[in-house]
Short mmCIF file of C-alpha atoms and ligand atoms in Angstrom, two decimals:
data_model
loop_
_atom_site.label_atom_id
_atom_site.label_comp_id
_atom_site.label_asym_id
_atom_site.label_seq_id
_atom_site.Cartn_x
_atom_site.Cartn_y
_atom_site.Cartn_z
CA MET A 1 -13.56 12.56 -9.28
CA SER A 2 -10.49 10.42 -8.81
CA ASP A 3 -9.35 7.69 -6.53
CA TRP A 4 -6.78 6.18 -5.67
CA PHE A 5 -5.23 2.47 -6.05
CA ASP A 6 -2.91 1.01 -3.73
CA GLU A 7 -1.24 -2.01 -4.96
CA THR A 8 -1.13 -4.67 -2.29
CA LEU A 9 1.66 -6.85 -3.07
CA HIS A 10 4.33 -6.16 -0.62
CA GLU A 11 4.47 -5.85 2.93
CA ASP A 12 6.36 -2.59 4.16
CA MET A 13 5.99 -0.75 0.49
CA ALA A 14 2.79 0.08 -1.96
CA LEU A 15 2.74 1.09 -5.15
CA ARG A 16 0.01 4.02 -5.31
CA LEU A 17 -1.50 4.79 -8.75
CA LYS A 18 -4.74 7.51 -9.46
CA ALA A 19 -7.60 5.99 -11.05
CA ASP A 20 -9.24 8.61 -13.06
CA ARG A 21 -12.28 6.71 -14.30
CA VAL A 22 -12.59 2.64 -13.49
CA LEU A 23 -13.52 0.79 -16.56
CA TYR A 24 -14.55 -2.31 -15.10
CA ASP A 25 -14.13 -3.72 -11.82
CA SER A 26 -15.59 -7.63 -11.25
CA LYS A 27 -14.47 -10.84 -9.80
CA THR A 28 -13.67 -13.76 -12.13
CA ALA A 29 -14.08 -17.77 -11.14
CA HIS A 30 -9.83 -17.18 -10.46
CA GLN A 31 -9.37 -13.41 -9.29
CA ARG A 32 -10.56 -10.03 -8.93
CA MET A 33 -10.25 -7.82 -12.23
CA VAL A 34 -9.99 -4.13 -12.20
CA LEU A 35 -9.41 -1.62 -14.78
CA PHE A 36 -8.94 1.42 -14.63
CA GLN A 37 -7.13 5.10 -16.80
CA ASN A 38 -4.49 6.74 -15.45
CA ALA A 39 -3.19 10.23 -16.93
CA LEU A 40 0.01 9.05 -17.19
CA PHE A 41 0.09 5.01 -18.28
CA GLY A 42 -2.99 4.77 -19.67
CA ARG A 43 -4.99 1.76 -18.90
CA VAL A 44 -4.04 0.00 -16.51
CA LEU A 45 -5.23 -3.78 -15.68
CA MET A 46 -4.77 -5.53 -11.29
CA LEU A 47 -5.42 -8.89 -10.59
CA ASP A 48 -6.08 -9.18 -6.78
CA GLY A 49 -4.79 -5.62 -6.13
CA VAL A 50 -1.33 -6.56 -8.26
CA VAL A 51 -0.34 -4.16 -11.23
CA GLN A 52 -0.30 -6.87 -14.85
CA THR A 53 0.45 -4.55 -17.23
CA THR A 54 -0.59 -0.73 -18.13
CA GLU A 55 -0.61 0.52 -21.57
CA GLY A 56 2.14 3.15 -21.14
CA ASP A 57 4.88 0.78 -20.05
CA GLU A 58 4.06 -2.34 -21.15
CA PHE A 59 5.83 -2.32 -24.18
CA ILE A 60 10.07 -2.53 -22.12
CA TYR A 61 8.70 -5.88 -20.06
CA HIS A 62 6.78 -7.41 -23.31
CA GLU A 63 9.89 -6.79 -25.61
CA MET A 64 12.58 -7.69 -22.91
CA LEU A 65 10.97 -10.80 -22.64
CA THR A 66 10.31 -11.90 -26.04
CA HIS A 67 13.70 -10.68 -28.31
CA VAL A 68 15.89 -11.71 -25.55
CA PRO A 69 15.87 -15.01 -25.68
CA ILE A 70 14.56 -15.10 -29.67
CA LEU A 71 16.84 -13.40 -30.60
CA ALA A 72 19.83 -15.23 -27.94
CA HIS A 73 18.86 -17.86 -29.66
CA GLY A 74 18.46 -17.31 -33.49
CA ARG A 75 16.19 -20.13 -34.78
CA VAL A 76 13.01 -19.79 -32.80
CA ARG A 77 10.05 -21.24 -34.22
CA ARG A 78 7.67 -22.80 -32.40
CA VAL A 79 7.25 -20.43 -28.37
CA LEU A 80 4.82 -21.66 -25.12
CA ILE A 81 3.36 -19.14 -22.97
CA ILE A 82 2.62 -19.72 -19.98
CA GLY A 83 0.23 -17.07 -18.73
CA GLY A 84 -0.17 -14.07 -20.38
CA GLY A 85 -3.72 -13.53 -20.89
CA ASP A 86 -3.61 -9.92 -21.72
CA GLY A 87 -2.08 -11.30 -25.00
CA GLY A 88 1.33 -9.04 -24.86
CA MET A 89 3.22 -11.16 -24.83
CA LEU A 90 1.67 -12.74 -27.72
CA GLU A 91 1.49 -9.94 -30.12
CA GLU A 92 5.33 -8.94 -29.34
CA VAL A 93 6.59 -13.01 -29.87
CA LEU A 94 4.44 -12.88 -33.21
CA LYS A 95 6.28 -9.93 -34.39
CA HIS A 96 9.09 -12.34 -36.06
CA ALA A 97 8.09 -13.44 -38.92
CA ALA A 98 10.20 -16.72 -38.50
CA VAL A 99 8.42 -18.07 -35.61
CA GLU A 100 5.61 -20.64 -36.83
CA SER A 101 3.36 -21.30 -33.89
CA VAL A 102 2.62 -19.83 -30.10
CA THR A 103 0.60 -21.68 -27.48
CA LEU A 104 -0.82 -19.94 -24.86
CA VAL A 105 -2.13 -21.36 -21.85
CA GLU A 106 -3.98 -19.28 -19.67
CA ILE A 107 -5.55 -20.43 -16.35
CA ASP A 108 -8.75 -17.22 -16.92
CA PRO A 109 -10.29 -17.34 -19.54
CA GLN A 110 -12.25 -13.74 -18.89
CA VAL A 111 -8.60 -12.66 -18.74
CA ILE A 112 -8.23 -13.12 -22.93
CA ALA A 113 -12.32 -12.05 -23.20
CA PHE A 114 -11.56 -8.61 -21.31
CA SER A 115 -8.23 -8.23 -22.57
CA LYS A 116 -9.50 -8.10 -26.75
CA GLN A 117 -12.38 -5.57 -25.91
CA TYR A 118 -10.50 -3.29 -23.52
CA LEU A 119 -6.41 -3.88 -24.37
CA GLY A 120 -6.22 -3.98 -27.52
CA LYS A 121 -3.16 -1.19 -27.67
CA ILE A 122 -1.52 -4.03 -25.81
CA CYS A 123 -2.77 -7.55 -27.82
CA GLY A 124 -3.23 -5.40 -30.72
CA LYS A 125 -5.10 -9.01 -33.17
CA ALA A 126 -2.24 -11.12 -31.66
CA PHE A 127 -5.54 -13.26 -30.80
CA ASP A 128 -6.54 -13.53 -34.12
CA ASP A 129 -3.31 -14.53 -35.82
CA GLU A 130 -3.30 -18.30 -37.40
CA ARG A 131 -0.11 -18.93 -35.49
CA THR A 132 -1.82 -18.55 -32.79
CA ARG A 133 -3.26 -21.14 -30.49
CA VAL A 134 -5.03 -20.94 -27.10
CA VAL A 135 -5.20 -23.46 -24.51
CA ILE A 136 -7.55 -22.33 -20.65
CA ALA A 137 -5.13 -24.84 -18.54
CA ASP A 138 -3.09 -24.89 -15.43
CA GLY A 139 0.02 -24.00 -16.77
CA VAL A 140 1.87 -26.42 -14.38
CA ASP A 141 -0.92 -29.20 -15.91
CA TYR A 142 -0.23 -28.27 -19.03
CA VAL A 143 3.50 -28.94 -19.32
CA ALA A 144 3.02 -32.19 -16.77
CA ALA A 145 0.81 -33.62 -19.68
CA CYS A 146 2.51 -31.78 -23.02
CA GLU A 147 4.36 -33.71 -25.34
CA ASP A 148 4.89 -30.80 -28.03
CA ARG A 149 8.43 -29.81 -27.45
CA TYR A 150 9.41 -25.82 -28.01
CA ASP A 151 12.43 -24.15 -28.87
CA LEU A 152 11.29 -21.24 -26.10
CA ILE A 153 9.11 -21.05 -23.24
CA ILE A 154 7.88 -17.85 -21.64
CA THR A 155 6.43 -17.41 -18.20
CA ASP A 156 4.37 -14.46 -17.96
CA SER A 157 2.59 -15.68 -14.80
CA THR A 158 1.14 -13.25 -11.94
CA ASP A 159 3.05 -12.81 -8.69
CA PRO A 160 3.43 -16.32 -6.51
CA ILE A 161 0.26 -15.16 -4.34
CA GLY A 162 -3.13 -17.43 -5.93
CA PRO A 163 -2.99 -19.06 -9.39
CA GLY A 164 0.25 -17.68 -10.22
CA GLU A 165 1.88 -19.76 -7.08
CA VAL A 166 2.11 -23.34 -9.12
CA LEU A 167 4.35 -21.70 -11.72
CA PHE A 168 7.32 -20.62 -9.08
CA THR A 169 7.87 -24.55 -8.12
CA LYS A 170 9.79 -27.71 -8.77
CA ARG A 171 7.03 -29.59 -10.82
CA TYR A 172 6.23 -26.61 -12.79
CA TYR A 173 10.34 -26.09 -13.86
CA THR A 174 11.11 -29.39 -14.16
CA ALA A 175 8.02 -30.46 -16.60
CA CYS A 176 9.72 -27.60 -18.71
CA LYS A 177 12.11 -28.46 -19.08
CA SER A 178 10.76 -31.87 -20.66
CA CYS A 179 8.86 -29.56 -23.35
CA LEU A 180 11.82 -27.57 -24.23
CA ALA A 181 13.41 -28.96 -27.70
CA PRO A 182 17.51 -29.32 -27.42
CA GLY A 183 18.92 -26.07 -26.94
CA GLY A 184 15.63 -24.55 -25.70
CA VAL A 185 15.60 -21.89 -23.39
CA LEU A 186 12.92 -21.04 -20.30
CA VAL A 187 12.90 -17.29 -19.58
CA THR A 188 10.60 -16.38 -16.34
CA GLN A 189 8.79 -13.15 -14.44
CA ASN A 190 10.34 -13.51 -11.64
CA GLY A 191 9.49 -10.12 -9.95
CA VAL A 192 12.01 -7.30 -8.03
CA PRO A 193 14.74 -8.96 -6.36
CA PHE A 194 15.11 -6.20 -3.70
CA LEU A 195 11.68 -7.09 -2.70
CA GLN A 196 10.69 -10.01 -3.58
CA GLY A 197 14.55 -11.52 -3.20
CA GLU A 198 13.41 -14.52 -2.13
CA GLU A 199 11.14 -15.93 -5.35
CA LEU A 200 14.50 -15.46 -7.34
CA ARG A 201 16.38 -17.07 -5.12
CA GLY A 202 14.13 -20.04 -5.14
CA THR A 203 13.54 -20.16 -8.58
CA LEU A 204 17.00 -19.81 -9.59
CA ARG A 205 18.23 -23.19 -6.91
CA ILE A 206 15.54 -25.13 -9.30
CA LEU A 207 16.66 -23.99 -12.62
CA ARG A 208 20.13 -24.64 -11.60
CA GLN A 209 19.40 -28.60 -10.32
CA ASN A 210 17.47 -28.69 -13.75
CA PHE A 211 19.80 -26.88 -16.44
CA ALA A 212 23.49 -26.47 -17.75
CA ASP A 213 22.80 -22.98 -17.27
CA ALA A 214 21.02 -20.62 -15.08
CA SER A 215 20.84 -16.76 -14.06
CA CYS A 216 18.49 -13.97 -14.83
CA TYR A 217 18.46 -10.45 -16.84
CA LEU A 218 16.99 -7.69 -16.03
CA ALA A 219 14.68 -4.41 -16.78
CA THR A 220 13.61 -1.07 -15.18
CA VAL A 221 9.96 -1.16 -15.45
CA PRO A 222 8.09 1.57 -13.67
CA THR A 223 5.16 0.57 -12.49
CA TYR A 224 6.73 -2.71 -11.13
CA ALA A 225 8.14 -0.63 -8.05
CA GLY A 226 11.16 -0.74 -6.30
CA GLY A 227 13.76 -1.30 -8.33
CA PRO A 228 15.27 -3.48 -11.22
CA MET A 229 13.12 -6.65 -12.14
CA ALA A 230 14.56 -10.05 -13.56
CA PHE A 231 14.17 -12.55 -15.59
CA GLY A 232 14.53 -16.04 -15.09
CA TRP A 233 17.03 -17.29 -17.59
CA ALA A 234 17.10 -21.01 -18.43
CA SER A 235 19.00 -23.13 -21.05
CA ASP A 236 21.11 -26.47 -21.51
CA ASP A 237 23.63 -24.93 -24.31
CA THR A 238 25.29 -22.58 -22.14
CA ALA A 239 26.70 -20.15 -25.19
CA LEU A 240 22.93 -18.32 -25.94
CA ARG A 241 23.20 -15.83 -22.79
CA ARG A 242 26.82 -15.08 -24.23
CA THR A 243 25.70 -14.39 -27.32
CA PRO A 244 27.80 -12.14 -29.18
CA LEU A 245 26.96 -8.17 -29.94
CA ASP A 246 27.45 -8.70 -33.60
CA VAL A 247 25.71 -11.58 -33.84
CA LEU A 248 22.56 -10.01 -31.96
CA GLU A 249 22.89 -6.53 -34.43
CA THR A 250 22.36 -8.75 -37.30
CA ARG A 251 19.20 -10.94 -36.05
CA HIS A 252 17.77 -8.13 -34.66
CA ALA A 253 18.07 -5.81 -38.15
CA ALA A 254 17.55 -9.18 -40.21
CA ALA A 255 13.95 -9.00 -37.97
CA GLU A 256 12.67 -5.84 -38.86
CA ILE A 257 11.27 -5.37 -35.13
CA ALA A 258 10.55 -1.61 -34.40
CA THR A 259 11.58 -1.28 -30.46
CA ARG A 260 11.30 1.18 -28.15
CA TYR A 261 13.64 -0.78 -24.65
CA TYR A 262 15.68 -3.81 -26.92
CA ASN A 263 18.39 -2.87 -28.84
CA PRO A 264 21.49 -5.57 -28.94
CA ARG A 265 23.44 -3.50 -26.26
CA VAL A 266 20.79 -3.19 -23.86
CA HIS A 267 20.30 -6.80 -24.43
CA GLN A 268 23.62 -7.70 -23.10
CA GLY A 269 24.00 -5.35 -20.44
CA ALA A 270 20.78 -6.67 -18.97
CA PHE A 271 22.73 -10.27 -17.80
CA ALA A 272 25.17 -7.57 -16.22
CA LEU A 273 23.89 -8.24 -12.54
CA PRO A 274 25.09 -5.49 -9.44
CA GLY A 275 26.57 -7.25 -6.45
CA TYR A 276 23.04 -7.54 -4.08
CA ILE A 277 21.79 -9.73 -7.11
CA ALA A 278 24.47 -11.55 -8.30
CA GLU A 279 24.94 -12.37 -4.14
CA LEU A 280 20.99 -12.98 -3.52
CA ILE A 281 21.06 -16.23 -6.19
CA GLY A 282 24.26 -17.09 -5.08
CA ILE A 283 26.86 -16.29 -8.03
CA SER A 284 30.30 -14.04 -8.87
CA ALA A 285 28.78 -10.25 -10.31
N1 LIG B 1 2.86 -8.88 -16.80
C1 LIG B 1 2.10 -9.37 -15.50
C2 LIG B 1 3.25 -9.38 -14.60
O1 LIG B 1 4.24 -9.78 -14.37
O2 LIG B 1 2.45 -9.45 -13.10
C3 LIG B 1 1.68 -11.12 -16.06
C4 LIG B 1 0.69 -10.87 -16.73
S1 LIG B 1 -0.67 -12.14 -17.41
C5 LIG B 1 -1.47 -10.49 -17.34
C6 LIG B 1 -0.97 -12.49 -16.46
C7 LIG B 1 -1.87 -14.03 -16.36
O3 LIG B 1 -1.33 -15.62 -16.07
C8 LIG B 1 -3.32 -13.90 -16.35
O4 LIG B 1 -4.08 -13.37 -16.99
C9 LIG B 1 -3.37 -14.87 -15.10
O5 LIG B 1 -4.44 -15.26 -15.03
C10 LIG B 1 -2.09 -16.04 -15.65
N2 LIG B 1 -1.72 -17.01 -14.44
C11 LIG B 1 -1.30 -16.68 -13.25
N3 LIG B 1 -1.59 -18.59 -12.82
C12 LIG B 1 -1.51 -19.12 -13.77
C13 LIG B 1 -1.49 -20.60 -14.13
N4 LIG B 1 -1.70 -21.33 -12.82
N5 LIG B 1 -1.36 -20.82 -15.19
C14 LIG B 1 -1.86 -20.07 -16.60
N6 LIG B 1 -1.86 -19.12 -16.42
C15 LIG B 1 -1.97 -18.66 -14.69
#
């Protein structure tokens, strides 16, 4: 017999996924963790009633939060991931041979242990890579105390409810800025603007106060329903967001990475914002 899971993220709209088999359902110290099998998406991970990742469409989200900043920057060696306990982001970053170290800061150790056991299709062997360092901590405390400098920081957080809420605050973004090496990039998970517009507007307001260049880019991820989702972008290098197509093509070819969503044209197009999103964040489209 199959059950249905209704996502509880939005007040007036819900994503509904069929669970052919519930593989896990338990509470950690931080959140309720559910894993089930869906015929279309494969294994689906939910935390506190919100879809985090699925075997079927994770590649879109993970490719766009990694290859866009890494290939735009061109010299990323040190990466910091905040959240990301499922390991999908880590696995994607590590595909870049030029990356020397990746620090992943996750608040909930059970998500990592669980993902190694159940989500091998998503994290692969990323947690065993010698370039990986895992820190169990609240991301906001880590960046506030951190003296290291990173070329790229990726916020791979839950939505701004529960433990993820602090990762959308001025304290967090300001501390991220001081953890970036000169010309470094911060990219963030910023939800679906049609449904979570205030979240994106709030993030961009703070990023603009702290960085010479701040905007967002888009990708459509089926299980983050309600329109394209937005990724925040912030850097003091104003040229990075406009890296020319031929440069992206050369870097993408040199990186020798097989991608299923990312390509240099999609990269450039992702920064073109529809009018309602440009208006939301207060820029001209
Ligand atoms: N792709 C996902 C999405 O957009 O829904 C995010 C996936 S990843 C599983 C999110 C992770 O962020 C979770 O494992 C959660 O435990 C972690 N997290 C939430 N708040 C955090 C915080 N304050 N510091 C570090 N990690 C946090």
